[in-house]
């Protein structure tokens, strides 16, 4: 898969030292996703059981033992993953995951 907006992930832990514990789990997600070849939400669920599949290609991943949430939009036909949001559960609760 091609991943767009890796800078969003890096900015999350680099700009806020209290989120440095998200770095390794997020990079592990990134490495796994780079080598994935998802053509459907079911294939995402095979790789990440705890992922939440939403409508319109959006997927929410739990990062660092469910401490953080990563929201992506996946274009399965083109094998592209767009990073839309990463944050704590409290930050996640303040967004509209369908429009971010």
mmCIF file with all atom_site columns, C-alpha atoms in Angstrom:
data_model
loop_
_atom_site.group_PDB
_atom_site.id
_atom_site.type_symbol
_atom_site.label_atom_id
_atom_site.label_alt_id
_atom_site.label_comp_id
_atom_site.label_asym_id
_atom_site.label_entity_id
_atom_site.label_seq_id
_atom_site.pdbx_PDB_ins_code
_atom_site.Cartn_x
_atom_site.Cartn_y
_atom_site.Cartn_z
_atom_site.occupancy
_atom_site.B_iso_or_equiv
_atom_site.pdbx_formal_charge
_atom_site.auth_seq_id
_atom_site.auth_comp_id
_atom_site.auth_asym_id
_atom_site.auth_atom_id
_atom_site.pdbx_PDB_model_num
ATOM 1   C CA . UNK A 1 1   ? 0.000   0.000   0.000  1.00 0.00 ? 1   UNK A CA 1
ATOM 2   C CA . UNK A 1 2   ? 1.093   3.567   -0.594 1.00 0.00 ? 2   UNK A CA 1
ATOM 3   C CA . UNK A 1 3   ? 0.744   5.726   2.500  1.00 0.00 ? 3   UNK A CA 1
ATOM 4   C CA . UNK A 1 4   ? 0.021   9.427   2.134  1.00 0.00 ? 4   UNK A CA 1
ATOM 5   C CA . UNK A 1 5   ? 0.773   11.966  4.872  1.00 0.00 ? 5   UNK A CA 1
ATOM 6   C CA . UNK A 1 6   ? 3.353   10.116  6.937  1.00 0.00 ? 6   UNK A CA 1
ATOM 7   C CA . UNK A 1 7   ? 4.298   13.609  8.112  1.00 0.00 ? 7   UNK A CA 1
ATOM 8   C CA . UNK A 1 8   ? 1.049   13.655  10.120 1.00 0.00 ? 8   UNK A CA 1
ATOM 9   C CA . UNK A 1 9   ? 2.290   10.706  12.167 1.00 0.00 ? 9   UNK A CA 1
ATOM 10  C CA . UNK A 1 10  ? 5.766   12.158  12.676 1.00 0.00 ? 10  UNK A CA 1
ATOM 11  C CA . UNK A 1 11  ? 4.381   15.529  13.727 1.00 0.00 ? 11  UNK A CA 1
ATOM 12  C CA . UNK A 1 12  ? 2.213   13.860  16.355 1.00 0.00 ? 12  UNK A CA 1
ATOM 13  C CA . UNK A 1 13  ? 5.101   12.507  18.407 1.00 0.00 ? 13  UNK A CA 1
ATOM 14  C CA . UNK A 1 14  ? 7.778   15.075  17.448 1.00 0.00 ? 14  UNK A CA 1
ATOM 15  C CA . UNK A 1 15  ? 5.720   18.147  18.346 1.00 0.00 ? 15  UNK A CA 1
ATOM 16  C CA . UNK A 1 16  ? 4.382   16.728  21.611 1.00 0.00 ? 16  UNK A CA 1
ATOM 17  C CA . UNK A 1 17  ? 6.956   14.853  23.719 1.00 0.00 ? 17  UNK A CA 1
ATOM 18  C CA . UNK A 1 18  ? 4.189   13.325  25.858 1.00 0.00 ? 18  UNK A CA 1
ATOM 19  C CA . UNK A 1 19  ? 3.158   11.309  22.787 1.00 0.00 ? 19  UNK A CA 1
ATOM 20  C CA . UNK A 1 20  ? 6.611   9.806   22.111 1.00 0.00 ? 20  UNK A CA 1
ATOM 21  C CA . UNK A 1 21  ? 5.273   6.431   23.273 1.00 0.00 ? 21  UNK A CA 1
ATOM 22  C CA . UNK A 1 22  ? 3.196   6.405   20.073 1.00 0.00 ? 22  UNK A CA 1
ATOM 23  C CA . UNK A 1 23  ? 6.294   6.467   17.845 1.00 0.00 ? 23  UNK A CA 1
ATOM 24  C CA . UNK A 1 24  ? 7.279   2.784   17.792 1.00 0.00 ? 24  UNK A CA 1
ATOM 25  C CA . UNK A 1 25  ? 3.735   1.345   17.573 1.00 0.00 ? 25  UNK A CA 1
ATOM 26  C CA . UNK A 1 26  ? 2.878   3.830   14.831 1.00 0.00 ? 26  UNK A CA 1
ATOM 27  C CA . UNK A 1 27  ? 6.020   2.985   12.872 1.00 0.00 ? 27  UNK A CA 1
ATOM 28  C CA . UNK A 1 28  ? 5.176   -0.716  13.277 1.00 0.00 ? 28  UNK A CA 1
ATOM 29  C CA . UNK A 1 29  ? 1.708   -0.016  11.815 1.00 0.00 ? 29  UNK A CA 1
ATOM 30  C CA . UNK A 1 30  ? 3.379   1.920   8.985  1.00 0.00 ? 30  UNK A CA 1
ATOM 31  C CA . UNK A 1 31  ? 5.819   -0.909  8.156  1.00 0.00 ? 31  UNK A CA 1
ATOM 32  C CA . UNK A 1 32  ? 3.037   -3.491  8.158  1.00 0.00 ? 32  UNK A CA 1
ATOM 33  C CA . UNK A 1 33  ? 0.755   -1.342  6.022  1.00 0.00 ? 33  UNK A CA 1
ATOM 34  C CA . UNK A 1 34  ? 3.502   -0.605  3.474  1.00 0.00 ? 34  UNK A CA 1
ATOM 35  C CA . UNK A 1 35  ? 3.786   -4.341  2.788  1.00 0.00 ? 35  UNK A CA 1
ATOM 36  C CA . UNK A 1 36  ? 0.033   -4.972  2.771  1.00 0.00 ? 36  UNK A CA 1
ATOM 37  C CA . UNK A 1 37  ? -2.014  -5.340  -0.404 1.00 0.00 ? 37  UNK A CA 1
ATOM 38  C CA . UNK A 1 38  ? -5.537  -4.713  0.828  1.00 0.00 ? 38  UNK A CA 1
ATOM 39  C CA . UNK A 1 39  ? -8.302  -4.891  -1.749 1.00 0.00 ? 39  UNK A CA 1
ATOM 40  C CA . UNK A 1 40  ? -11.186 -4.842  0.737  1.00 0.00 ? 40  UNK A CA 1
ATOM 41  C CA . UNK A 1 41  ? -12.075 -3.970  4.335  1.00 0.00 ? 41  UNK A CA 1
ATOM 42  C CA . UNK A 1 42  ? -12.155 -7.696  5.127  1.00 0.00 ? 42  UNK A CA 1
ATOM 43  C CA . UNK A 1 43  ? -8.445  -7.919  4.331  1.00 0.00 ? 43  UNK A CA 1
ATOM 44  C CA . UNK A 1 44  ? -7.732  -5.024  6.700  1.00 0.00 ? 44  UNK A CA 1
ATOM 45  C CA . UNK A 1 45  ? -9.629  -6.903  9.430  1.00 0.00 ? 45  UNK A CA 1
ATOM 46  C CA . UNK A 1 46  ? -7.551  -10.023 8.756  1.00 0.00 ? 46  UNK A CA 1
ATOM 47  C CA . UNK A 1 47  ? -4.387  -8.045  9.498  1.00 0.00 ? 47  UNK A CA 1
ATOM 48  C CA . UNK A 1 48  ? -5.778  -5.842  12.282 1.00 0.00 ? 48  UNK A CA 1
ATOM 49  C CA . UNK A 1 49  ? -8.584  -7.586  14.189 1.00 0.00 ? 49  UNK A CA 1
ATOM 50  C CA . UNK A 1 50  ? -9.281  -4.536  16.328 1.00 0.00 ? 50  UNK A CA 1
ATOM 51  C CA . UNK A 1 51  ? -9.608  -2.109  13.430 1.00 0.00 ? 51  UNK A CA 1
ATOM 52  C CA . UNK A 1 52  ? -12.997 -0.455  13.126 1.00 0.00 ? 52  UNK A CA 1
ATOM 53  C CA . UNK A 1 53  ? -14.279 -0.424  9.567  1.00 0.00 ? 53  UNK A CA 1
ATOM 54  C CA . UNK A 1 54  ? -16.436 2.625   8.896  1.00 0.00 ? 54  UNK A CA 1
ATOM 55  C CA . UNK A 1 55  ? -18.327 3.632   5.787  1.00 0.00 ? 55  UNK A CA 1
ATOM 56  C CA . UNK A 1 56  ? -16.786 5.331   2.762  1.00 0.00 ? 56  UNK A CA 1
ATOM 57  C CA . UNK A 1 57  ? -13.387 3.650   3.110  1.00 0.00 ? 57  UNK A CA 1
ATOM 58  C CA . UNK A 1 58  ? -12.534 4.971   6.550  1.00 0.00 ? 58  UNK A CA 1
ATOM 59  C CA . UNK A 1 59  ? -10.807 2.752   9.080  1.00 0.00 ? 59  UNK A CA 1
ATOM 60  C CA . UNK A 1 60  ? -9.879  3.424   12.712 1.00 0.00 ? 60  UNK A CA 1
ATOM 61  C CA . UNK A 1 61  ? -6.839  1.640   14.139 1.00 0.00 ? 61  UNK A CA 1
ATOM 62  C CA . UNK A 1 62  ? -6.010  1.355   17.828 1.00 0.00 ? 62  UNK A CA 1
ATOM 63  C CA . UNK A 1 63  ? -2.369  2.263   18.457 1.00 0.00 ? 63  UNK A CA 1
ATOM 64  C CA . UNK A 1 64  ? -0.157  1.581   21.497 1.00 0.00 ? 64  UNK A CA 1
ATOM 65  C CA . UNK A 1 65  ? -2.511  -0.744  23.305 1.00 0.00 ? 65  UNK A CA 1
ATOM 66  C CA . UNK A 1 66  ? -5.582  1.319   22.452 1.00 0.00 ? 66  UNK A CA 1
ATOM 67  C CA . UNK A 1 67  ? -4.065  4.512   23.901 1.00 0.00 ? 67  UNK A CA 1
ATOM 68  C CA . UNK A 1 68  ? -4.235  6.336   20.560 1.00 0.00 ? 68  UNK A CA 1
ATOM 69  C CA . UNK A 1 69  ? -6.529  6.296   17.543 1.00 0.00 ? 69  UNK A CA 1
ATOM 70  C CA . UNK A 1 70  ? -5.396  6.461   13.933 1.00 0.00 ? 70  UNK A CA 1
ATOM 71  C CA . UNK A 1 71  ? -8.003  7.311   11.296 1.00 0.00 ? 71  UNK A CA 1
ATOM 72  C CA . UNK A 1 72  ? -7.260  6.599   7.651  1.00 0.00 ? 72  UNK A CA 1
ATOM 73  C CA . UNK A 1 73  ? -9.158  6.618   4.385  1.00 0.00 ? 73  UNK A CA 1
ATOM 74  C CA . UNK A 1 74  ? -8.326  3.745   2.061  1.00 0.00 ? 74  UNK A CA 1
ATOM 75  C CA . UNK A 1 75  ? -8.716  3.740   -1.694 1.00 0.00 ? 75  UNK A CA 1
ATOM 76  C CA . UNK A 1 76  ? -8.685  -0.016  -2.230 1.00 0.00 ? 76  UNK A CA 1
ATOM 77  C CA . UNK A 1 77  ? -8.660  0.158   -6.042 1.00 0.00 ? 77  UNK A CA 1
ATOM 78  C CA . UNK A 1 78  ? -5.439  2.197   -6.076 1.00 0.00 ? 78  UNK A CA 1
ATOM 79  C CA . UNK A 1 79  ? -3.958  0.644   -2.910 1.00 0.00 ? 79  UNK A CA 1
ATOM 80  C CA . UNK A 1 80  ? -3.561  4.037   -1.219 1.00 0.00 ? 80  UNK A CA 1
ATOM 81  C CA . UNK A 1 81  ? -3.929  4.793   2.495  1.00 0.00 ? 81  UNK A CA 1
ATOM 82  C CA . UNK A 1 82  ? -4.472  8.439   3.430  1.00 0.00 ? 82  UNK A CA 1
ATOM 83  C CA . UNK A 1 83  ? -3.698  9.301   7.038  1.00 0.00 ? 83  UNK A CA 1
ATOM 84  C CA . UNK A 1 84  ? -6.462  11.611  8.239  1.00 0.00 ? 84  UNK A CA 1
ATOM 85  C CA . UNK A 1 85  ? -5.953  11.830  12.031 1.00 0.00 ? 85  UNK A CA 1
ATOM 86  C CA . UNK A 1 86  ? -3.929  10.498  14.937 1.00 0.00 ? 86  UNK A CA 1
ATOM 87  C CA . UNK A 1 87  ? -4.644  11.402  18.531 1.00 0.00 ? 87  UNK A CA 1
ATOM 88  C CA . UNK A 1 88  ? -5.630  10.297  21.994 1.00 0.00 ? 88  UNK A CA 1
ATOM 89  C CA . UNK A 1 89  ? -9.078  8.910   22.714 1.00 0.00 ? 89  UNK A CA 1
ATOM 90  C CA . UNK A 1 90  ? -10.089 12.291  24.168 1.00 0.00 ? 90  UNK A CA 1
ATOM 91  C CA . UNK A 1 91  ? -8.968  14.052  20.981 1.00 0.00 ? 91  UNK A CA 1
ATOM 92  C CA . UNK A 1 92  ? -10.681 11.409  18.848 1.00 0.00 ? 92  UNK A CA 1
ATOM 93  C CA . UNK A 1 93  ? -13.942 11.943  20.716 1.00 0.00 ? 93  UNK A CA 1
ATOM 94  C CA . UNK A 1 94  ? -13.929 15.601  19.607 1.00 0.00 ? 94  UNK A CA 1
ATOM 95  C CA . UNK A 1 95  ? -13.756 14.915  15.861 1.00 0.00 ? 95  UNK A CA 1
ATOM 96  C CA . UNK A 1 96  ? -16.288 13.739  13.330 1.00 0.00 ? 96  UNK A CA 1
ATOM 97  C CA . UNK A 1 97  ? -14.527 10.674  11.991 1.00 0.00 ? 97  UNK A CA 1
ATOM 98  C CA . UNK A 1 98  ? -16.699 10.665  8.860  1.00 0.00 ? 98  UNK A CA 1
ATOM 99  C CA . UNK A 1 99  ? -15.594 14.129  7.762  1.00 0.00 ? 99  UNK A CA 1
ATOM 100 C CA . UNK A 1 100 ? -12.028 14.538  8.985  1.00 0.00 ? 100 UNK A CA 1
#
